[in-house]
Tab-separated table of C-alpha atoms in Angstrom:
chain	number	residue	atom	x	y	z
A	1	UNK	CA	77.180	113.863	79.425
A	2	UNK	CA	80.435	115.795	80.049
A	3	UNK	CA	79.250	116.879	83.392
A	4	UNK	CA	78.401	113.138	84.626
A	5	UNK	CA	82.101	112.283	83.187
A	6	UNK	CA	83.497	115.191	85.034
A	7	UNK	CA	81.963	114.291	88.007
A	8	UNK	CA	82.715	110.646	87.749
A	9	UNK	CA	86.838	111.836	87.180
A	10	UNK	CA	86.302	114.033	90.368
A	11	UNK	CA	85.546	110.549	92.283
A	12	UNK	CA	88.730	108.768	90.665
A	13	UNK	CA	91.335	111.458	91.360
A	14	UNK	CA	91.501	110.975	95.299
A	15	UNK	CA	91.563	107.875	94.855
A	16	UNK	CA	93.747	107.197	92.071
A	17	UNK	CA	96.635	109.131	94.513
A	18	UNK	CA	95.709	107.078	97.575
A	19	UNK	CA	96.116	103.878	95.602
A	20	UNK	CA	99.206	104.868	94.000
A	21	UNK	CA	101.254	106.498	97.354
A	22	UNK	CA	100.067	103.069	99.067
A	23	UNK	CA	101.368	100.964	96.626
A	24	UNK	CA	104.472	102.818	96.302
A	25	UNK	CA	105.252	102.961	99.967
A	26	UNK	CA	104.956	99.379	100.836
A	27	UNK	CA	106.988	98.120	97.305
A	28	UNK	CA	108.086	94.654	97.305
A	29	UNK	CA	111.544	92.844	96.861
A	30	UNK	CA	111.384	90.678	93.591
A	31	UNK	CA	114.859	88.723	94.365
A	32	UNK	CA	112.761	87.708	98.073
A	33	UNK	CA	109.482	87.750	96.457
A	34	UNK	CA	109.378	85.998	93.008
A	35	UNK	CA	111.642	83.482	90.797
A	36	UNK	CA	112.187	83.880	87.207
A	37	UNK	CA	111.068	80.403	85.917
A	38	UNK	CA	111.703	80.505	82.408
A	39	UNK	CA	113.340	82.580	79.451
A	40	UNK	CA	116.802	82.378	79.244
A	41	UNK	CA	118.020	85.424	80.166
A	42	UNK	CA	115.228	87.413	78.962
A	43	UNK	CA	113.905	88.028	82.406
A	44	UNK	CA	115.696	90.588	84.466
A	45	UNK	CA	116.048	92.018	88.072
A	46	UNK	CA	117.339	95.175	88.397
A	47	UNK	CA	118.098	98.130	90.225
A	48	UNK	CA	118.374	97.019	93.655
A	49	UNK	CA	115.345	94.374	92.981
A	50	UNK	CA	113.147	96.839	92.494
A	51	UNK	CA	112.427	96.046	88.811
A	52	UNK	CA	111.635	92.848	86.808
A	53	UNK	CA	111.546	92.912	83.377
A	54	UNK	CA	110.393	90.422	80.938
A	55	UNK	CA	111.793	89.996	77.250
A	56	UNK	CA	110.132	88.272	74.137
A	57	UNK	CA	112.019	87.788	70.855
A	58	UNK	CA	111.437	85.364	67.921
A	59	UNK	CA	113.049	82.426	70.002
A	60	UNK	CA	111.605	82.710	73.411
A	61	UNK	CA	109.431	84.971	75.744
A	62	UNK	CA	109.950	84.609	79.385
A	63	UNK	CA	108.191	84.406	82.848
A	64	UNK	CA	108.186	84.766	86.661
A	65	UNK	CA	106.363	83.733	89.519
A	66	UNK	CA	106.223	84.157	93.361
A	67	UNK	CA	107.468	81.859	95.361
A	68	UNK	CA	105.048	82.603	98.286
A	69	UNK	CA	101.623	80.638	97.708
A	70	UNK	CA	98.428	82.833	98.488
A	71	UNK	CA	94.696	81.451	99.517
A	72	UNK	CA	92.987	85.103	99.475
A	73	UNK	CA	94.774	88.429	99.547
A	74	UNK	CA	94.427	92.114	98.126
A	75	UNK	CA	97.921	91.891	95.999
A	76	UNK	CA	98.738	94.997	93.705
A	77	UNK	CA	101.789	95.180	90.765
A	78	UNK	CA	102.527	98.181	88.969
A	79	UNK	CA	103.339	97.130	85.344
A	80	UNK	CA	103.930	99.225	82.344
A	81	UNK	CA	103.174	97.616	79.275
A	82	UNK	CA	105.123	96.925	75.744
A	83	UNK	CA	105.295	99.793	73.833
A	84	UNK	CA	104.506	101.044	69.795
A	85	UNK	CA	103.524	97.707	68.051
A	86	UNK	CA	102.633	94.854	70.196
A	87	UNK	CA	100.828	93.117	67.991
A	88	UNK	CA	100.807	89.169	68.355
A	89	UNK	CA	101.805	89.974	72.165
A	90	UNK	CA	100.118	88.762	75.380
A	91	UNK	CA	101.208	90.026	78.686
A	92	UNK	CA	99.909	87.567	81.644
A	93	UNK	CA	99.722	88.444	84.930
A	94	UNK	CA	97.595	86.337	87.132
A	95	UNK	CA	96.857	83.850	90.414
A	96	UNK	CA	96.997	79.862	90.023
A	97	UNK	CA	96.741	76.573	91.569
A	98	UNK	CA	98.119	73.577	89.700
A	99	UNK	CA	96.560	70.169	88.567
A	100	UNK	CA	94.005	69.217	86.391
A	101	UNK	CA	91.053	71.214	88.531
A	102	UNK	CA	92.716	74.381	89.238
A	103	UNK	CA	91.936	77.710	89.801
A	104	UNK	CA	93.228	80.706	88.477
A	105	UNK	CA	92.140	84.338	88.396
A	106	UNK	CA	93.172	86.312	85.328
A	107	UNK	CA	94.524	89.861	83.957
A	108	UNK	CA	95.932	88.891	80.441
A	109	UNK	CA	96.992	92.223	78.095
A	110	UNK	CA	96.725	91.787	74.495
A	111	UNK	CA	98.801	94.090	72.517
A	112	UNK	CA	97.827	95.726	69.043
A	113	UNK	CA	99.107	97.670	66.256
A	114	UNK	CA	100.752	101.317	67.500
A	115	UNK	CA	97.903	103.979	67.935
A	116	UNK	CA	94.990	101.146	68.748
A	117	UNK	CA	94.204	100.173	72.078
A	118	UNK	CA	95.508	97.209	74.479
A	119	UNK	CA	92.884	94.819	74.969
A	120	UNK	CA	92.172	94.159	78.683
A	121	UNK	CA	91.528	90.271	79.427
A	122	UNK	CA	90.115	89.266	82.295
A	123	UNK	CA	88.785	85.237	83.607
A	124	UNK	CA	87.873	83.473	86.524
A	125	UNK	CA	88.869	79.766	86.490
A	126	UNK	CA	86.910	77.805	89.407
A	127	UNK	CA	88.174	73.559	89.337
A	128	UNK	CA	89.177	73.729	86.041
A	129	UNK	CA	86.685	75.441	84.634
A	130	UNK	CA	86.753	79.115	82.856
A	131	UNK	CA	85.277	80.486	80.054
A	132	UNK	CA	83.922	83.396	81.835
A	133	UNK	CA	86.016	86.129	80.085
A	134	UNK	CA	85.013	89.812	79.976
A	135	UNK	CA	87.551	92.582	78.314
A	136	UNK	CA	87.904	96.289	78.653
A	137	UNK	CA	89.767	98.806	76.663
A	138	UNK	CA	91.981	101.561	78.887
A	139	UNK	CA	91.149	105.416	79.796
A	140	UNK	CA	94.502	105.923	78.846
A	141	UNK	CA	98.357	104.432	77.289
A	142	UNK	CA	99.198	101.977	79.592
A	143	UNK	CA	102.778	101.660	77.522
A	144	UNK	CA	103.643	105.471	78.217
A	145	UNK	CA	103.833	104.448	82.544
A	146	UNK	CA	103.510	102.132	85.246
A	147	UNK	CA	99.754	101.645	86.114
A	148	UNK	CA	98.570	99.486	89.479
A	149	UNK	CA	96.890	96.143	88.241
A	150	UNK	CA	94.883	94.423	91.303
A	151	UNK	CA	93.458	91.189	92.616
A	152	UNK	CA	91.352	91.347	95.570
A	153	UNK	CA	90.412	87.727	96.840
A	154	UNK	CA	88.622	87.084	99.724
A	155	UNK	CA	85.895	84.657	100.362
A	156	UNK	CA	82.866	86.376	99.526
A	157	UNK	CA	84.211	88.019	95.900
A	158	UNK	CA	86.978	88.578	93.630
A	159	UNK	CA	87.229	92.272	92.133
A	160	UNK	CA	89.725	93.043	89.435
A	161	UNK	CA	90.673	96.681	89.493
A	162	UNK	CA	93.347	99.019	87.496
A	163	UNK	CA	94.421	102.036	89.326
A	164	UNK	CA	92.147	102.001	92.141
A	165	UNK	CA	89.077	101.391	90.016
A	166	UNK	CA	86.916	98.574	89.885
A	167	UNK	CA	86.550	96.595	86.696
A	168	UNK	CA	85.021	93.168	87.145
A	169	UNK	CA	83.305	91.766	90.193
A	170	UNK	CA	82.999	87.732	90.176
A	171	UNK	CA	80.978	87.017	93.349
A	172	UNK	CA	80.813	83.591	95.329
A	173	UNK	CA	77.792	81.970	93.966
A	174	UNK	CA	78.375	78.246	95.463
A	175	UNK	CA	74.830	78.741	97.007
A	176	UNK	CA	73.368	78.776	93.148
A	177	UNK	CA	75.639	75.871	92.500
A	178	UNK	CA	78.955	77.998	90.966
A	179	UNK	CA	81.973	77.113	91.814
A	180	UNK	CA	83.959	79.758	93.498
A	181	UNK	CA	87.863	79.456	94.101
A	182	UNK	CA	88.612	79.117	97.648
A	183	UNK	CA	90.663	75.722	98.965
A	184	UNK	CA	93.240	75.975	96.604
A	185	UNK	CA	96.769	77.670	97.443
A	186	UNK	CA	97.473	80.368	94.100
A	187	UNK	CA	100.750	81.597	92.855
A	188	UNK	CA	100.909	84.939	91.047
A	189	UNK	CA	102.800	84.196	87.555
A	190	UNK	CA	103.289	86.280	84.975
A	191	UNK	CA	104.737	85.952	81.329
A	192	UNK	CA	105.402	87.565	78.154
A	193	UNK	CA	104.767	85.517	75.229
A	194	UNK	CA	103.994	85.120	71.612
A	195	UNK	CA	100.552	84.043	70.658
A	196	UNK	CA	100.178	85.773	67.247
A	197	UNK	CA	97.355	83.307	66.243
A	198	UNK	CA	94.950	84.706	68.150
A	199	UNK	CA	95.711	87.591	70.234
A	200	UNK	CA	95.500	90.383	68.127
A	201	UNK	CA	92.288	90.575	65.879
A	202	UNK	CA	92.079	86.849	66.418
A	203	UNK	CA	95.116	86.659	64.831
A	204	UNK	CA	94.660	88.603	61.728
A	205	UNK	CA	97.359	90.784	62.651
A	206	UNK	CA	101.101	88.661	63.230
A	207	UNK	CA	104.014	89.380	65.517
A	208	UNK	CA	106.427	91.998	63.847
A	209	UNK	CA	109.664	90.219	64.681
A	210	UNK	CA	111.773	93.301	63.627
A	211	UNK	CA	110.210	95.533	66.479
A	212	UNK	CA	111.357	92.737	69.057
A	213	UNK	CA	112.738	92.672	71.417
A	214	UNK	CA	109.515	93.228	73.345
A	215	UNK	CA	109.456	94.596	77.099
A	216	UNK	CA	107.490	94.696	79.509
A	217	UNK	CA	108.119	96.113	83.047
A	218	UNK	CA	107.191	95.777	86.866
A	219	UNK	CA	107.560	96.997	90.065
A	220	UNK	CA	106.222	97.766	93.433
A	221	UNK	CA	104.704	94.138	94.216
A	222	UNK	CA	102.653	94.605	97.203
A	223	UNK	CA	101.339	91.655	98.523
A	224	UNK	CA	101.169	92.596	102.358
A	225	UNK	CA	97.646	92.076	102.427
A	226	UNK	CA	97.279	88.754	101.336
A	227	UNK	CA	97.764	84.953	103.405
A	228	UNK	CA	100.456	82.792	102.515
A	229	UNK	CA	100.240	79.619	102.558
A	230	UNK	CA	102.814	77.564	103.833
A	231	UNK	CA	103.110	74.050	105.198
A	232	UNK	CA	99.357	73.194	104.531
A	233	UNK	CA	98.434	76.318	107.169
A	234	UNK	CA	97.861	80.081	106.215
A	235	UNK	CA	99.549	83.382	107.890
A	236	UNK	CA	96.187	84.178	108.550
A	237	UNK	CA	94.649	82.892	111.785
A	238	UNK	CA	91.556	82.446	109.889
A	239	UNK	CA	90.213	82.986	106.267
A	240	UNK	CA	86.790	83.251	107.927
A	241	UNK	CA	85.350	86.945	106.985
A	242	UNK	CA	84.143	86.773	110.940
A	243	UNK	CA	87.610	87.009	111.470
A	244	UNK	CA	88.698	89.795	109.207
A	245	UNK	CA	89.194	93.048	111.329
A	246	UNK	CA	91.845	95.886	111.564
A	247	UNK	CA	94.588	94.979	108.762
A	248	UNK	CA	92.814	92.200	107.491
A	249	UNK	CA	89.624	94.238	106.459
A	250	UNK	CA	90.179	93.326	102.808
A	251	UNK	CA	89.138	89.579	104.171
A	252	UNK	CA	85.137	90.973	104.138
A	253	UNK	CA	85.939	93.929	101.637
A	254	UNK	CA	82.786	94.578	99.238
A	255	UNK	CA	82.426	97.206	97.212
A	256	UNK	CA	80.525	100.251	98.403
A	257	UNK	CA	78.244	102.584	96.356
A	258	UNK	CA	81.117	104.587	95.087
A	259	UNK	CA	82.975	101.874	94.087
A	260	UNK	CA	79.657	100.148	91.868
A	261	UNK	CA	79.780	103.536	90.102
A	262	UNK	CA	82.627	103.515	88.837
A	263	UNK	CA	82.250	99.614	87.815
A	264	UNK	CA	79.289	100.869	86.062
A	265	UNK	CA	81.052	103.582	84.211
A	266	UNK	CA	84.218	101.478	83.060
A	267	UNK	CA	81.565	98.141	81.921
A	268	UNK	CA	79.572	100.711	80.168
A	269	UNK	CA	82.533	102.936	78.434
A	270	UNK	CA	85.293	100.564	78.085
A	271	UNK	CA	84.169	97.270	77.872
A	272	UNK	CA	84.287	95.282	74.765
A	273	UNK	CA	83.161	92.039	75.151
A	274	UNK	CA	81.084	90.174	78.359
A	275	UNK	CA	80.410	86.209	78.496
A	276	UNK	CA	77.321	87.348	80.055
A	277	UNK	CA	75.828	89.066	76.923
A	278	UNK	CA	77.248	86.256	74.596
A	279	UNK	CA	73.286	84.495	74.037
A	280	UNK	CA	74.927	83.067	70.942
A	281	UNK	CA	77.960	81.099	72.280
A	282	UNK	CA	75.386	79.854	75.061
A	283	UNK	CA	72.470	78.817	72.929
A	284	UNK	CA	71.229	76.547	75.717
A	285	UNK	CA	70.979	79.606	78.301
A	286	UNK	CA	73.589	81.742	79.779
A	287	UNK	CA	76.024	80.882	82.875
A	288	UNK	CA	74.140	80.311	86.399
A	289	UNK	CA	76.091	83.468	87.434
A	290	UNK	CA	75.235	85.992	84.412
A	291	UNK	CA	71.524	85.249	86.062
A	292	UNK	CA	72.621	86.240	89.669
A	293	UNK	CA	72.961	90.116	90.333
Protein backbone atom coordinates (compact mmCIF):
# COMPACT_ATOMS: atom_id res chain seq x y z
CA UNK A 1 0.00 0.00 0.00
CA UNK A 2 2.72 2.60 0.75
CA UNK A 3 4.50 1.76 -2.39
CA UNK A 4 1.25 2.28 -4.72
CA UNK A 5 0.86 5.75 -2.65
CA UNK A 6 4.44 6.54 -3.27
CA UNK A 7 4.20 5.89 -6.66
CA UNK A 8 0.93 7.62 -7.16
CA UNK A 9 2.79 11.04 -5.27
CA UNK A 10 5.70 10.46 -7.82
CA UNK A 11 2.92 11.12 -10.69
CA UNK A 12 1.50 14.34 -8.82
CA UNK A 13 4.79 16.12 -8.11
CA UNK A 14 5.62 17.12 -11.86
CA UNK A 15 2.64 18.01 -12.22
CA UNK A 16 1.64 19.77 -9.24
CA UNK A 17 4.85 22.34 -10.28
CA UNK A 18 3.72 22.62 -13.90
CA UNK A 19 0.24 23.59 -12.78
CA UNK A 20 1.35 25.92 -10.24
CA UNK A 21 4.38 27.96 -12.42
CA UNK A 22 1.49 28.16 -15.20
CA UNK A 23 -0.92 29.56 -13.13
CA UNK A 24 1.39 31.88 -11.56
CA UNK A 25 2.86 33.22 -14.74
CA UNK A 26 -0.23 34.15 -16.54
CA UNK A 27 -2.04 35.80 -13.05
CA UNK A 28 -4.98 37.85 -13.65
CA UNK A 29 -6.00 41.55 -12.82
CA UNK A 30 -9.07 41.45 -10.36
CA UNK A 31 -9.83 45.43 -10.70
CA UNK A 32 -10.07 44.42 -14.95
CA UNK A 33 -11.29 41.04 -14.27
CA UNK A 34 -14.02 40.84 -11.53
CA UNK A 35 -16.52 43.31 -9.54
CA UNK A 36 -17.16 43.07 -5.95
CA UNK A 37 -21.02 42.81 -5.92
CA UNK A 38 -21.89 42.76 -2.46
CA UNK A 39 -20.54 43.16 1.24
CA UNK A 40 -20.00 46.43 2.27
CA UNK A 41 -16.63 46.84 2.50
CA UNK A 42 -15.82 43.42 3.42
CA UNK A 43 -14.46 42.61 0.03
CA UNK A 44 -11.05 43.91 -0.78
CA UNK A 45 -8.51 44.46 -3.68
CA UNK A 46 -5.20 44.80 -2.85
CA UNK A 47 -1.73 44.97 -3.60
CA UNK A 48 -1.61 46.17 -7.01
CA UNK A 49 -4.95 43.98 -7.83
CA UNK A 50 -3.34 41.10 -7.31
CA UNK A 51 -5.39 40.01 -4.27
CA UNK A 52 -9.15 39.85 -3.42
CA UNK A 53 -10.20 39.13 -0.23
CA UNK A 54 -13.52 38.35 1.11
CA UNK A 55 -14.76 39.13 4.80
CA UNK A 56 -17.71 37.53 6.83
CA UNK A 57 -18.76 38.86 10.25
CA UNK A 58 -22.05 38.50 12.21
CA UNK A 59 -23.73 41.25 9.93
CA UNK A 60 -22.73 40.42 6.46
CA UNK A 61 -20.40 38.13 4.31
CA UNK A 62 -19.47 39.37 0.95
CA UNK A 63 -18.96 38.39 -2.78
CA UNK A 64 -17.43 38.96 -6.24
CA UNK A 65 -17.89 38.06 -9.64
CA UNK A 66 -16.32 38.48 -13.14
CA UNK A 67 -17.52 40.68 -15.28
CA UNK A 68 -16.47 38.71 -18.43
CA UNK A 69 -19.24 35.97 -19.28
CA UNK A 70 -17.70 32.46 -20.26
CA UNK A 71 -19.50 29.55 -22.53
CA UNK A 72 -16.54 26.86 -21.99
CA UNK A 73 -13.05 27.58 -20.75
CA UNK A 74 -10.18 25.91 -18.57
CA UNK A 75 -10.26 28.88 -15.75
CA UNK A 76 -7.94 28.33 -12.61
CA UNK A 77 -8.00 30.62 -9.04
CA UNK A 78 -5.64 30.11 -6.41
CA UNK A 79 -7.57 30.54 -3.09
CA UNK A 80 -6.45 29.94 0.39
CA UNK A 81 -9.07 29.16 2.65
CA UNK A 82 -10.38 30.57 6.26
CA UNK A 83 -8.30 29.55 8.82
CA UNK A 84 -8.61 27.72 12.70
CA UNK A 85 -12.45 27.47 13.22
CA UNK A 86 -14.61 27.85 10.26
CA UNK A 87 -17.32 26.27 11.41
CA UNK A 88 -20.84 27.48 10.06
CA UNK A 89 -18.67 28.86 6.97
CA UNK A 90 -19.15 28.20 3.23
CA UNK A 91 -16.70 29.44 0.75
CA UNK A 92 -18.32 29.47 -2.97
CA UNK A 93 -16.52 29.62 -5.86
CA UNK A 94 -18.25 28.63 -8.99
CA UNK A 95 -19.67 29.25 -12.88
CA UNK A 96 -23.44 30.49 -13.50
CA UNK A 97 -26.04 31.49 -15.85
CA UNK A 98 -29.07 33.33 -14.52
CA UNK A 99 -32.93 32.67 -14.74
CA UNK A 100 -35.07 30.16 -13.61
CA UNK A 101 -33.23 27.18 -15.85
CA UNK A 102 -29.71 27.94 -15.27
CA UNK A 103 -26.65 26.33 -15.14
CA UNK A 104 -24.01 26.42 -12.81
CA UNK A 105 -20.94 24.32 -12.08
CA UNK A 106 -19.86 24.16 -8.45
CA UNK A 107 -16.71 24.15 -5.92
CA UNK A 108 -18.39 25.13 -2.53
CA UNK A 109 -15.82 24.73 0.78
CA UNK A 110 -17.42 23.97 3.96
CA UNK A 111 -15.45 24.89 6.92
CA UNK A 112 -15.27 22.88 10.33
CA UNK A 113 -14.06 23.01 13.75
CA UNK A 114 -9.94 23.70 13.95
CA UNK A 115 -8.00 20.32 13.49
CA UNK A 116 -11.02 18.57 11.26
CA UNK A 117 -11.04 18.71 7.71
CA UNK A 118 -12.71 21.23 5.05
CA UNK A 119 -15.36 19.55 3.31
CA UNK A 120 -14.96 19.74 -0.51
CA UNK A 121 -18.45 20.41 -2.36
CA UNK A 122 -18.79 19.89 -5.65
CA UNK A 123 -22.39 20.05 -8.25
CA UNK A 124 -23.30 20.24 -11.65
CA UNK A 125 -26.50 22.25 -12.32
CA UNK A 126 -27.83 21.51 -16.04
CA UNK A 127 -31.48 23.93 -16.74
CA UNK A 128 -32.13 24.24 -13.36
CA UNK A 129 -31.57 21.14 -12.25
CA UNK A 130 -28.73 19.81 -9.64
CA UNK A 131 -28.69 17.53 -7.05
CA UNK A 132 -25.76 15.71 -8.32
CA UNK A 133 -23.31 16.57 -5.45
CA UNK A 134 -20.19 14.52 -4.66
CA UNK A 135 -17.58 15.80 -1.75
CA UNK A 136 -13.98 15.10 -1.03
CA UNK A 137 -11.86 15.75 1.95
CA UNK A 138 -8.12 17.42 1.15
CA UNK A 139 -4.47 15.67 1.08
CA UNK A 140 -3.54 18.50 2.95
CA UNK A 141 -4.52 22.28 5.01
CA UNK A 142 -5.86 24.20 2.45
CA UNK A 143 -5.99 27.29 5.22
CA UNK A 144 -2.07 27.10 5.77
CA UNK A 145 -1.60 28.35 1.52
CA UNK A 146 -2.95 29.21 -1.68
CA UNK A 147 -3.98 25.98 -3.57
CA UNK A 148 -5.18 26.10 -7.56
CA UNK A 149 -9.03 25.29 -7.70
CA UNK A 150 -10.11 24.45 -11.51
CA UNK A 151 -13.00 24.30 -13.92
CA UNK A 152 -12.40 22.80 -17.18
CA UNK A 153 -15.55 23.20 -19.53
CA UNK A 154 -15.64 22.22 -22.84
CA UNK A 155 -18.29 20.49 -24.76
CA UNK A 156 -17.67 16.99 -24.31
CA UNK A 157 -16.99 17.13 -20.17
CA UNK A 158 -16.56 19.16 -17.20
CA UNK A 159 -13.57 18.04 -14.79
CA UNK A 160 -13.15 19.68 -11.44
CA UNK A 161 -9.56 19.51 -10.32
CA UNK A 162 -7.43 20.98 -7.18
CA UNK A 163 -3.83 21.43 -7.83
CA UNK A 164 -3.49 19.80 -11.05
CA UNK A 165 -5.42 16.72 -10.01
CA UNK A 166 -8.55 15.50 -11.17
CA UNK A 167 -11.47 15.17 -8.79
CA UNK A 168 -14.83 14.82 -10.48
CA UNK A 169 -15.55 14.16 -14.12
CA UNK A 170 -19.34 15.06 -15.22
CA UNK A 171 -19.46 13.93 -18.88
CA UNK A 172 -22.03 15.13 -21.64
CA UNK A 173 -24.64 12.53 -21.56
CA UNK A 174 -27.46 14.44 -23.76
CA UNK A 175 -27.33 11.24 -25.98
CA UNK A 176 -28.85 9.17 -22.75
CA UNK A 177 -31.21 12.04 -22.31
CA UNK A 178 -28.98 14.26 -19.48
CA UNK A 179 -28.84 17.50 -19.73
CA UNK A 180 -25.41 18.89 -20.11
CA UNK A 181 -24.61 22.75 -19.75
CA UNK A 182 -23.63 24.19 -22.95
CA UNK A 183 -25.87 27.34 -24.52
CA UNK A 184 -25.80 29.27 -21.59
CA UNK A 185 -23.17 32.24 -21.03
CA UNK A 186 -21.58 31.51 -17.05
CA UNK A 187 -20.09 34.01 -14.73
CA UNK A 188 -17.55 32.85 -12.15
CA UNK A 189 -18.90 34.22 -8.60
CA UNK A 190 -17.69 33.61 -5.54
CA UNK A 191 -18.81 34.42 -1.85
CA UNK A 192 -18.17 34.01 1.69
CA UNK A 193 -21.13 33.49 3.73
CA UNK A 194 -22.81 32.24 6.80
CA UNK A 195 -24.89 29.16 6.53
CA UNK A 196 -24.46 27.69 10.06
CA UNK A 197 -27.70 25.58 9.64
CA UNK A 198 -26.35 23.25 7.60
CA UNK A 199 -22.87 23.49 6.59
CA UNK A 200 -21.01 22.10 9.22
CA UNK A 201 -22.27 18.62 10.54
CA UNK A 202 -25.58 19.62 9.03
CA UNK A 203 -25.57 22.25 11.24
CA UNK A 204 -24.86 20.69 14.51
CA UNK A 205 -21.94 22.75 14.90
CA UNK A 206 -22.86 26.99 14.78
CA UNK A 207 -20.81 29.92 13.58
CA UNK A 208 -18.38 31.12 16.42
CA UNK A 209 -19.01 34.83 16.02
CA UNK A 210 -16.02 35.72 18.33
CA UNK A 211 -13.43 34.11 15.85
CA UNK A 212 -14.92 36.46 13.02
CA UNK A 213 -13.92 38.20 11.16
CA UNK A 214 -13.54 35.35 8.68
CA UNK A 215 -11.11 35.56 5.51
CA UNK A 216 -10.70 34.11 2.79
CA UNK A 217 -8.14 34.92 0.02
CA UNK A 218 -7.45 34.82 -3.87
CA UNK A 219 -5.23 35.38 -6.44
CA UNK A 220 -3.77 34.50 -9.73
CA UNK A 221 -7.21 34.28 -11.78
CA UNK A 222 -6.30 32.74 -14.97
CA UNK A 223 -8.90 32.61 -17.29
CA UNK A 224 -6.86 32.86 -20.67
CA UNK A 225 -8.12 29.71 -21.77
CA UNK A 226 -11.61 30.15 -21.69
CA UNK A 227 -14.35 32.09 -24.47
CA UNK A 228 -16.01 35.10 -23.50
CA UNK A 229 -18.96 35.83 -24.41
CA UNK A 230 -19.86 39.08 -25.47
CA UNK A 231 -22.60 40.63 -27.56
CA UNK A 232 -24.46 37.24 -28.12
CA UNK A 233 -20.96 35.93 -30.02
CA UNK A 234 -17.93 34.11 -28.31
CA UNK A 235 -13.97 35.03 -28.60
CA UNK A 236 -13.80 31.75 -29.87
CA UNK A 237 -14.31 31.26 -33.61
CA UNK A 238 -16.03 28.15 -32.75
CA UNK A 239 -16.98 26.09 -29.58
CA UNK A 240 -16.99 23.09 -31.94
CA UNK A 241 -14.22 20.48 -30.48
CA UNK A 242 -13.40 20.10 -34.52
CA UNK A 243 -12.23 23.38 -34.07
CA UNK A 244 -10.13 23.18 -30.97
CA UNK A 245 -6.35 23.07 -31.98
CA UNK A 246 -3.06 24.77 -30.80
CA UNK A 247 -4.15 27.11 -27.71
CA UNK A 248 -7.52 26.04 -27.69
CA UNK A 249 -6.69 22.26 -27.03
CA UNK A 250 -8.56 22.40 -23.72
CA UNK A 251 -11.82 22.77 -26.21
CA UNK A 252 -11.46 18.59 -26.85
CA UNK A 253 -9.34 18.03 -23.56
CA UNK A 254 -10.22 14.45 -21.97
CA UNK A 255 -8.52 12.98 -19.50
CA UNK A 256 -5.78 10.51 -20.31
CA UNK A 257 -4.80 7.32 -18.39
CA UNK A 258 -2.70 9.21 -15.96
CA UNK A 259 -5.09 11.57 -15.25
CA UNK A 260 -8.14 8.57 -14.47
CA UNK A 261 -5.54 7.37 -11.93
CA UNK A 262 -5.31 9.83 -10.02
CA UNK A 263 -9.31 10.44 -10.17
CA UNK A 264 -9.39 6.98 -8.97
CA UNK A 265 -7.07 7.51 -6.10
CA UNK A 266 -8.65 10.90 -4.75
CA UNK A 267 -12.69 9.18 -5.23
CA UNK A 268 -11.33 6.24 -3.45
CA UNK A 269 -9.15 8.06 -0.50
CA UNK A 270 -10.82 11.29 -0.07
CA UNK A 271 -14.18 11.16 -1.01
CA UNK A 272 -16.96 11.31 1.41
CA UNK A 273 -20.08 11.27 -0.07
CA UNK A 274 -21.26 10.44 -4.07
CA UNK A 275 -25.02 10.99 -5.39
CA UNK A 276 -24.19 8.04 -7.34
CA UNK A 277 -23.94 5.57 -4.36
CA UNK A 278 -26.93 7.32 -2.55
CA UNK A 279 -29.64 4.02 -3.50
CA UNK A 280 -31.55 5.43 -0.56
CA UNK A 281 -32.25 9.09 -1.53
CA UNK A 282 -33.11 7.53 -5.10
CA UNK A 283 -35.40 4.72 -4.13
CA UNK A 284 -36.90 4.72 -7.62
CA UNK A 285 -33.32 4.04 -9.31
CA UNK A 286 -30.29 6.13 -9.47
CA UNK A 287 -29.55 9.22 -11.96
CA UNK A 288 -29.39 8.24 -15.87
CA UNK A 289 -25.71 9.33 -15.53
CA UNK A 290 -24.54 7.25 -12.28
CA UNK A 291 -25.55 4.28 -14.96
CA UNK A 292 -23.24 5.66 -17.79
CA UNK A 293 -19.39 4.95 -17.33
Amino acid sequence: MASSSLSLLMLLIPLLVSSSYIVLCSAGNFNKDFQITWGDGRAKILSNANLLTLSLDKASGSGFESKNEYLFGKIDMQIKLVPGNSAGTVTAYYLSSKGSTWDEIDFEFLGNLSGDPYTLHTNVFSQGKGNREQQFHLWFDPTADFHTYSILWNPQRIVFSVDGTPIREFKNLESAGVPFPKNQPMRLTSSLWNADNWATRGGLVKTDWSKAPFTASYRNFNANNACVWSGGKSSCKSNSPSSASGSASWLKQELDSTGYQRLRWVQKNYMVYNYCADKKRFPQGLPTECTHS
